[in-house]
CSV table of C-alpha atoms in Angstrom, one decimal:
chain,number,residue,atom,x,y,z
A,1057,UNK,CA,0.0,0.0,0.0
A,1058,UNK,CA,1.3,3.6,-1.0
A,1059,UNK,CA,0.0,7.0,1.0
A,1060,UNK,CA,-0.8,9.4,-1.4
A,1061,UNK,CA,-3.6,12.3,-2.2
A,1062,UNK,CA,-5.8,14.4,-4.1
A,1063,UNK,CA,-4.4,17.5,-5.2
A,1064,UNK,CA,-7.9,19.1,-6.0
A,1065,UNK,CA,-7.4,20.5,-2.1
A,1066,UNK,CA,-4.5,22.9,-4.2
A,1067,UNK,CA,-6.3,24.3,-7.1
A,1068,UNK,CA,-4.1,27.1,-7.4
A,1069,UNK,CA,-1.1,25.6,-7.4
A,1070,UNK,CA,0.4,23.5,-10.6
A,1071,UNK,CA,1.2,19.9,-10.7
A,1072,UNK,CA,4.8,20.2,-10.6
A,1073,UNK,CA,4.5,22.4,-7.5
A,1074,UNK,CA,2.3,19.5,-5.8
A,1075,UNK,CA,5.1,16.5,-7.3
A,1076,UNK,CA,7.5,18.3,-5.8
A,1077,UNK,CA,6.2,19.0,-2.3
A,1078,UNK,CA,4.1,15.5,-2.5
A,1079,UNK,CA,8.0,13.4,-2.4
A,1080,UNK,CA,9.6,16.3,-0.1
A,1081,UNK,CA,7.2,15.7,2.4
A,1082,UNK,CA,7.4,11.6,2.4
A,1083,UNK,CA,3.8,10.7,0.0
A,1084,UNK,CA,3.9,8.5,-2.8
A,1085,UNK,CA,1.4,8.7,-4.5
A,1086,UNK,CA,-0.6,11.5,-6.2
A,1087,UNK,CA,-4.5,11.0,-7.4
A,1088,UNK,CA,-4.6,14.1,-10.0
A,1089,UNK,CA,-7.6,16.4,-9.9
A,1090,UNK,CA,-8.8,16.3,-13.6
A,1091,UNK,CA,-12.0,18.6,-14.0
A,1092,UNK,CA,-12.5,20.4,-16.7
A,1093,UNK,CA,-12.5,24.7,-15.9
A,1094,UNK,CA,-15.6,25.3,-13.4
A,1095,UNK,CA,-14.8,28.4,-12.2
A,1096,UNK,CA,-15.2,28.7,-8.1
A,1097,UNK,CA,-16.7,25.5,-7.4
A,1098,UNK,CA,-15.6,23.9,-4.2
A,1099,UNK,CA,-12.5,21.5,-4.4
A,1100,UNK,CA,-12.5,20.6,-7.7
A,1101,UNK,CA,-9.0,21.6,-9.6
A,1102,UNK,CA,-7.8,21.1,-13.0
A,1103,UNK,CA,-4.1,19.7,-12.6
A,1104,UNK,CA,-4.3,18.1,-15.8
A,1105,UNK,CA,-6.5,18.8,-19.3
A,1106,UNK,CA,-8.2,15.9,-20.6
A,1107,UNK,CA,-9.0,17.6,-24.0
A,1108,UNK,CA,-6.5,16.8,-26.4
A,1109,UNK,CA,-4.3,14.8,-24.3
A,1110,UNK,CA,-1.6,12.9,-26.6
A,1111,UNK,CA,1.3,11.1,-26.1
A,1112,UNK,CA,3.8,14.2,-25.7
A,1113,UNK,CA,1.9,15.3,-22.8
A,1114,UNK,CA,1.5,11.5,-21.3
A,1115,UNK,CA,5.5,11.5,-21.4
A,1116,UNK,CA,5.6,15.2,-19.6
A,1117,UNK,CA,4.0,13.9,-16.8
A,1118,UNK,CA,5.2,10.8,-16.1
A,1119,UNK,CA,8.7,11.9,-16.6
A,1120,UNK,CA,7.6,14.3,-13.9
A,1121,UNK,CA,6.2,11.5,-11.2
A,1122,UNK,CA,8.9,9.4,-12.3
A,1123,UNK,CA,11.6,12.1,-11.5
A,1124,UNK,CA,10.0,12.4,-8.3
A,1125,UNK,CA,9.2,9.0,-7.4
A,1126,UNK,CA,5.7,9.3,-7.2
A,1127,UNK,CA,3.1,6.9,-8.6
A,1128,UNK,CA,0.3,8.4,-10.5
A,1129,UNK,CA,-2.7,6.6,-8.4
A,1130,UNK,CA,-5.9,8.0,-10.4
A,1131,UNK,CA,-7.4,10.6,-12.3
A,1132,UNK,CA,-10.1,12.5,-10.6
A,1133,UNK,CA,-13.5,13.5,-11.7
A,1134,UNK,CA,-15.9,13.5,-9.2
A,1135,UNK,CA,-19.4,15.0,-11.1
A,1136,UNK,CA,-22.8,14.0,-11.7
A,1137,UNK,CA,-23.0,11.2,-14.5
A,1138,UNK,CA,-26.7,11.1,-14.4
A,1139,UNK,CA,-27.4,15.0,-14.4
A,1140,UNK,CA,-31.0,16.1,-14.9
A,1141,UNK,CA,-30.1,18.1,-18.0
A,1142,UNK,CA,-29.5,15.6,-21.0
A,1143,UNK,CA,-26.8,18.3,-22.3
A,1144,UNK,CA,-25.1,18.6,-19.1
A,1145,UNK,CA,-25.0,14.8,-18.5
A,1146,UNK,CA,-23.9,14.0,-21.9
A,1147,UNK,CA,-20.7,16.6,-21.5
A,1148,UNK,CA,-19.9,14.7,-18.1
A,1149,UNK,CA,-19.9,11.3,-19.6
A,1150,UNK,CA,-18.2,12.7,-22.5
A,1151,UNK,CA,-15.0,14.2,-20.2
A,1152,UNK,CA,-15.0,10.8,-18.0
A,1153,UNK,CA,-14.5,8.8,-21.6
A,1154,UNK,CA,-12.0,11.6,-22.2
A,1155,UNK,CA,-9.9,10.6,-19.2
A,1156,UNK,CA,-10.0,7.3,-19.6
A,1157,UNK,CA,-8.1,8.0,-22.8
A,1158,UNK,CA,-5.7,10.1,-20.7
A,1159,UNK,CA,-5.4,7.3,-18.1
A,1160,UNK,CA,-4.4,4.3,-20.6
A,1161,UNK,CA,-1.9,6.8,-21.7
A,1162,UNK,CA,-0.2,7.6,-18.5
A,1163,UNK,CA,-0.1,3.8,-17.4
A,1164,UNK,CA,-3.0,5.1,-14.9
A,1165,UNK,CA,-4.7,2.0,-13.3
A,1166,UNK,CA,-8.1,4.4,-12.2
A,1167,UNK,CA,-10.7,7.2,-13.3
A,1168,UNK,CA,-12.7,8.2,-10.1
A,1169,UNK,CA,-15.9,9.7,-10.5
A,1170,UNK,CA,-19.9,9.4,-9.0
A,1171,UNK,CA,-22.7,7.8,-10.7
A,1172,UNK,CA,-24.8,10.8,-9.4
A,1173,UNK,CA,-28.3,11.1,-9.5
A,1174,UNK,CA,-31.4,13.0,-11.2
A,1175,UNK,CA,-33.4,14.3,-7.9
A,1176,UNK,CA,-36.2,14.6,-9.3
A,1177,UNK,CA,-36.4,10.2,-10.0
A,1178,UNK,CA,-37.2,8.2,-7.2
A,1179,UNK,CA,-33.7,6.0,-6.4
A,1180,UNK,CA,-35.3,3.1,-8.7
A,1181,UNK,CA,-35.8,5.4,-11.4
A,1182,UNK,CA,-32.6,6.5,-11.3
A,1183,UNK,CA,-30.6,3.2,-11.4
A,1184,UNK,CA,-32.6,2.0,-14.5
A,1185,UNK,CA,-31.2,5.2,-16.0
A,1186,UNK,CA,-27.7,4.4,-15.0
A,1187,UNK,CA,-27.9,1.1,-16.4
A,1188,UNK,CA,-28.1,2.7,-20.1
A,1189,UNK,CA,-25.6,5.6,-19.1
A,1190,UNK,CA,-22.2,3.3,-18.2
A,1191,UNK,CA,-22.0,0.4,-20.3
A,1192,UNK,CA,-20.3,2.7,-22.7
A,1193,UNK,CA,-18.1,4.3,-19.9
A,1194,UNK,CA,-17.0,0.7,-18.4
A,1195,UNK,CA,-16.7,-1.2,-22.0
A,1196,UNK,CA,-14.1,1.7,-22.9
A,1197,UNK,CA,-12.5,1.7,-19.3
A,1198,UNK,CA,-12.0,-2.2,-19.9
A,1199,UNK,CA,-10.9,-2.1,-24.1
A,1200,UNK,CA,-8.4,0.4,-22.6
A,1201,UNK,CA,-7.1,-1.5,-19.8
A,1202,UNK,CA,-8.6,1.1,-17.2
A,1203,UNK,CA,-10.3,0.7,-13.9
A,1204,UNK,CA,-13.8,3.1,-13.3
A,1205,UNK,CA,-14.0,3.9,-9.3
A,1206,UNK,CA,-17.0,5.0,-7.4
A,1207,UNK,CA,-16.2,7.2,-4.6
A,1208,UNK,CA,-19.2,6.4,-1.8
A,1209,UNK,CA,-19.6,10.1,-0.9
A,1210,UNK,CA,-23.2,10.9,-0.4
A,1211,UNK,CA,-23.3,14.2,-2.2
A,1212,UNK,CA,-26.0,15.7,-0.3
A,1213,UNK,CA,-25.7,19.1,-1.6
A,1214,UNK,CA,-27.0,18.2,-4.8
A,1215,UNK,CA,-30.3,17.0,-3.7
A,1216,UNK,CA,-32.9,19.8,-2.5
A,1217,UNK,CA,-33.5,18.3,0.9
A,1218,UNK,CA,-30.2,17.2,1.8
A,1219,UNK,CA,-31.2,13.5,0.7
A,1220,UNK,CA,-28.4,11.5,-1.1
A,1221,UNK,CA,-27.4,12.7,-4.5
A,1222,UNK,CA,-24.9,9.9,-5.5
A,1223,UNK,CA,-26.3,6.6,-5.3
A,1224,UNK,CA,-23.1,4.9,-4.1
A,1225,UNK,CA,-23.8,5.6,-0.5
A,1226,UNK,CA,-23.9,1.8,1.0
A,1227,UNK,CA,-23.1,-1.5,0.1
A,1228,UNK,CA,-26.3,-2.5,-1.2
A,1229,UNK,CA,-25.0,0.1,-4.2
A,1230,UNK,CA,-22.0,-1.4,-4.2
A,1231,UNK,CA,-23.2,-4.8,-5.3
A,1232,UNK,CA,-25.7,-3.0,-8.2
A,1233,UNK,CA,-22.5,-0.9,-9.3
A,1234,UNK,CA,-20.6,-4.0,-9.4
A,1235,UNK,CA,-22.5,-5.8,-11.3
A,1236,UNK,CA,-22.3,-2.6,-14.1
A,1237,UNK,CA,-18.1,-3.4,-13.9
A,1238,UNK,CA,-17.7,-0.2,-11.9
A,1239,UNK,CA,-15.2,-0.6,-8.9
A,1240,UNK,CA,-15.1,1.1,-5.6
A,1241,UNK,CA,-12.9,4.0,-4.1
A,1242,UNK,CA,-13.3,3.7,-1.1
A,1243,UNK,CA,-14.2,6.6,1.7
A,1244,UNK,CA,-14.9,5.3,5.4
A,1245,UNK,CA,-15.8,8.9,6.4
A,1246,UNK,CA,-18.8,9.0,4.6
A,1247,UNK,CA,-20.2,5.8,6.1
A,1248,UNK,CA,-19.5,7.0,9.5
A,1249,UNK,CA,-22.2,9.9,9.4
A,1250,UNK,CA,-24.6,7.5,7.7
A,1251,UNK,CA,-24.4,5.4,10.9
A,1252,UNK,CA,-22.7,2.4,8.9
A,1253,UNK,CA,-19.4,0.7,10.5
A,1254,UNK,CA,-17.1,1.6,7.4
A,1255,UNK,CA,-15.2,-1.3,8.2
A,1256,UNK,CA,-17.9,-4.2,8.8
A,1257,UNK,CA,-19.0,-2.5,5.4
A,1258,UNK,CA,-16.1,-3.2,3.4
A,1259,UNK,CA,-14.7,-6.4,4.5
A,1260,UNK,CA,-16.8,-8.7,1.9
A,1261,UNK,CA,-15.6,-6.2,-0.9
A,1262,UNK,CA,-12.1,-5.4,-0.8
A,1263,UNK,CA,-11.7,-7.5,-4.0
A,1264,UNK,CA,-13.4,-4.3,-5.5
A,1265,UNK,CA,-11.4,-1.8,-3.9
A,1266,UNK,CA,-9.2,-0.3,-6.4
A,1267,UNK,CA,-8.4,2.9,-5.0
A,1268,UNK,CA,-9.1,4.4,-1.5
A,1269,UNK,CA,-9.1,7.3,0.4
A,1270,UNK,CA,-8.6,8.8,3.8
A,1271,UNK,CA,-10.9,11.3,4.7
A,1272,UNK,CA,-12.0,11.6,8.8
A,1273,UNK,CA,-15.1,13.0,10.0
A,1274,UNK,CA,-16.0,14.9,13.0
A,1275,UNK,CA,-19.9,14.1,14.7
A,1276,UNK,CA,-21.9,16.4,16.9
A,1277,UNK,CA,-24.3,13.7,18.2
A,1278,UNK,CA,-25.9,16.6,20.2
A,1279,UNK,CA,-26.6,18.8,16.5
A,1280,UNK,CA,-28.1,15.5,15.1
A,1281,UNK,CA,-30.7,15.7,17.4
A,1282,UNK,CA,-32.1,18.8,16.6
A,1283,UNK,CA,-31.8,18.6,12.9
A,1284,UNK,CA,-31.9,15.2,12.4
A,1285,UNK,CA,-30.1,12.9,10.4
A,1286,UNK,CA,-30.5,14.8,6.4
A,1287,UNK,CA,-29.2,18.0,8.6
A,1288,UNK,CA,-30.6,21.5,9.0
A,1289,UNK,CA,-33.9,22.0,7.0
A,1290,UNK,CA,-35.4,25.4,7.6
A,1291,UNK,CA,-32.6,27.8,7.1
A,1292,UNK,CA,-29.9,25.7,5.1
A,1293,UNK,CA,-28.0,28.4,2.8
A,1294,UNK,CA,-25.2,26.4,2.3
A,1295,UNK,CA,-26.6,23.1,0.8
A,1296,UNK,CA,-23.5,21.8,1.9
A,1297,UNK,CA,-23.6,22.8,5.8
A,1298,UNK,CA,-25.3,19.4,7.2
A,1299,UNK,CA,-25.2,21.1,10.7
A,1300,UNK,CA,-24.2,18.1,12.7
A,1301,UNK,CA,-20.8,17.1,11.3
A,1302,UNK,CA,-17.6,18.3,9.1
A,1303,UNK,CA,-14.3,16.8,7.8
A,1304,UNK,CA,-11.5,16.7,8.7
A,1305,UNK,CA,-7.5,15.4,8.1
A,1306,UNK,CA,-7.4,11.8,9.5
A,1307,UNK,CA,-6.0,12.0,12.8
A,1308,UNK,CA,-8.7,14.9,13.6
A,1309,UNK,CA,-12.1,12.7,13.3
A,1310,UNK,CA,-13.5,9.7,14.6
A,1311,UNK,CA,-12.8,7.2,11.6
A,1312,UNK,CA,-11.0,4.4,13.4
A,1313,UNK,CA,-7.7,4.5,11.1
A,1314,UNK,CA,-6.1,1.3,12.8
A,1315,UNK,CA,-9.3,-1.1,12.0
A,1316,UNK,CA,-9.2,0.5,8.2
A,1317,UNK,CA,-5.7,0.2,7.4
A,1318,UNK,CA,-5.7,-3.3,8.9
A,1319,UNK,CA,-9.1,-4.1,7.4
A,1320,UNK,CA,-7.7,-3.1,4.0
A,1321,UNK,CA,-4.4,-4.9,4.4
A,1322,UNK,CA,-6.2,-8.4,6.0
A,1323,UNK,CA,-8.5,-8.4,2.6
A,1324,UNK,CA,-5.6,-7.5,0.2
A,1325,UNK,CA,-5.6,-4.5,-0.8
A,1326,UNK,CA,-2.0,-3.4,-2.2
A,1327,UNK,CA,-3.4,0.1,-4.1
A,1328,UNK,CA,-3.2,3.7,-3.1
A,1329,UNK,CA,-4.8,4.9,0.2
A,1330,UNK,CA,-5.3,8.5,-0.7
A,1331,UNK,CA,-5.8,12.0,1.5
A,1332,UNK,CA,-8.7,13.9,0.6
A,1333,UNK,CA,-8.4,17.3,2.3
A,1334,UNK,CA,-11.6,19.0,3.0
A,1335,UNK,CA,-10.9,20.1,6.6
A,1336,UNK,CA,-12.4,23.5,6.9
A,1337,UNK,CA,-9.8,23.9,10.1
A,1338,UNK,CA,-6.8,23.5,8.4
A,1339,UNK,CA,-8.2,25.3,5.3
A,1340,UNK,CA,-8.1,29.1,3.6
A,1341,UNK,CA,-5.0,29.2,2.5
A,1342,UNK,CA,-1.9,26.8,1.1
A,1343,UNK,CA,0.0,27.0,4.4
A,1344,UNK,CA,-2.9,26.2,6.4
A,1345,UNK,CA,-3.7,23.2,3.7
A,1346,UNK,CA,-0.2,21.9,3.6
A,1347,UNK,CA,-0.1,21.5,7.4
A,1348,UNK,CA,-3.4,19.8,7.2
A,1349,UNK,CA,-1.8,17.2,5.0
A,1350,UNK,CA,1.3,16.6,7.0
A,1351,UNK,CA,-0.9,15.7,9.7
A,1352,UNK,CA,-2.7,13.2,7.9
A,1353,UNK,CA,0.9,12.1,6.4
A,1354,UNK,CA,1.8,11.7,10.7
A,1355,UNK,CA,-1.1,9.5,11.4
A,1356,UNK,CA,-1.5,7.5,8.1
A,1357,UNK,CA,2.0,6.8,7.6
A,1358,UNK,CA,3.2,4.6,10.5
A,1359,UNK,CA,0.0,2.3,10.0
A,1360,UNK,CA,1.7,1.6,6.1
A,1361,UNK,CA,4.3,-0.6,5.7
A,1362,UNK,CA,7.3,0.6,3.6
């Protein structure tokens, strides 16, 4: 297993900036943020341009990992596959096929993205739609020798009430996505809020873990009770802003890091566990960020063995 993570938590910065403080500061692995230009929306970053990719830019960048010693764990696109608006939804699909093309180039073993959802279809409704939407995605991932990852976030800002909008939440989705030749990348922190043990969850499916990573959550038991589990309801500007818990670096949280590592390594698992940074502590600005993820490095890396 390699430490590693995303490098969407530094959008400004470019990816030879991040290589080179990624191996100066003992990580291995890098999964590379990959959207395509959104403007301000919330840790996405585009460290590397799908459009066009060719084999001259495939050899800048691994030259650059491999100069570095780094490992190149994934390519990161974490949008809504199954958007309401057919135009919108056919651009994502279109950009994941487009970095699956950038991934076979770069030797990349993973795309990582969501299956989303339309919230206006019942859950039901929704996976029938799926079911048409990534056959095409997976048959290309597989002709090119690529790996399609799930991450399990709930993405309850993109449904009005707070309600799950990815449908990749718990292990009863895992088994559906499975069976569409997705694979999973693996959060425990997302489980944790949804009151599921993240590691009772993943032991029967390690064998579809292709890529993890290491986010920790924070719980105010005390909130929950006043909002309830989908989070605050009557005044909820930020759709984002549960009310009841927030991330944070692992180390900070309440994700059991010793039963995940150990669950991981007991099941096989040899891939990248990687650091997703969305700790609005050690956030606002680069410093505060890089601090952030040398304390995850500090409590992730003496679970790892070298």
């Amino acid at each position: 297993m390699k430490l590693g993570f995303l490098t969407a938590c530094l959008p400004d910065r470019s990816l030879e900036d991040i290589v080179t403080w990624a191996a100066l500061h003992g990580y291995e692995a890098l999964e590379v943020a990959a959207w395509p230009n959104l403007g301000s929306r919330p840790f996405t970053a585009t460290h590397l341009n799908a459009e066009g990719f060719g084999p001259g830019d495939a050899d800048r960048v691994s030259s650059l990992f491999r100069g570095h010693g780094l490992t190149l764990s994934s390519l990161a696109f974490y949008d809504n596959n199954l958007h309401a608006d057919a135009d919108e939804r056919q651009s994502i699909n279109d950009h994941v096929m487009s970095l699956i093309d950038a991934a076979a180039l770069l030797d990349c073993p993973t795309v990582g993205t969501f299956v989303g959802r339309d919230p206006g279809k019942s859950v039901a409704e929704n996976l029938r739609m799926a079911e048409k939407v990534f056959p095409r995605l997976v048959d290309h991932a597989g002709e090119k020798g690529v790996k399609l990852v799930i991450e399990n976030c709930v993405m309850e800002g993109w449904h009005p009430d707070g309600y799950p909008g990815n449908l990749a939440y718990s292990p009863e989705l895992w088994e559906w996505m499975f069976d569409l030749g997705l694979y999973l990348n693996y959060d425990p922190s997302h489980l944790l809020w949804m009151g599921i043990d993240p590691v009772a969850a993943v032991r029967p499916y390690i064998d579809k873990v292709a890529h993890a990573q290491a986010k920790d959550i924070e719980l105010f038991p005390e909130k929950r009770n006043r909002y309830g589990w989908p989070g605050i309801a009557v005044e909820r500007r930020d759709p984002w802003n549960v009310g009841w818990w927030r991330y944070r670096v692992p180390g900070l949280g309440q994700v059991d890091w010793v039963r995940v590592v150990d669950a991981l390594y007991e099941g096989g698992f040899d891939g990248v566990l990687s650091v997703e940074h969305e700790d609005p502590v050690w956030g606002g600005t680069e410093d505060r960020i890089e601090t952030g993820l040398q304390v995850a490095h500090r409590t992730l890396r003496p679970l790892i063995v070298a």
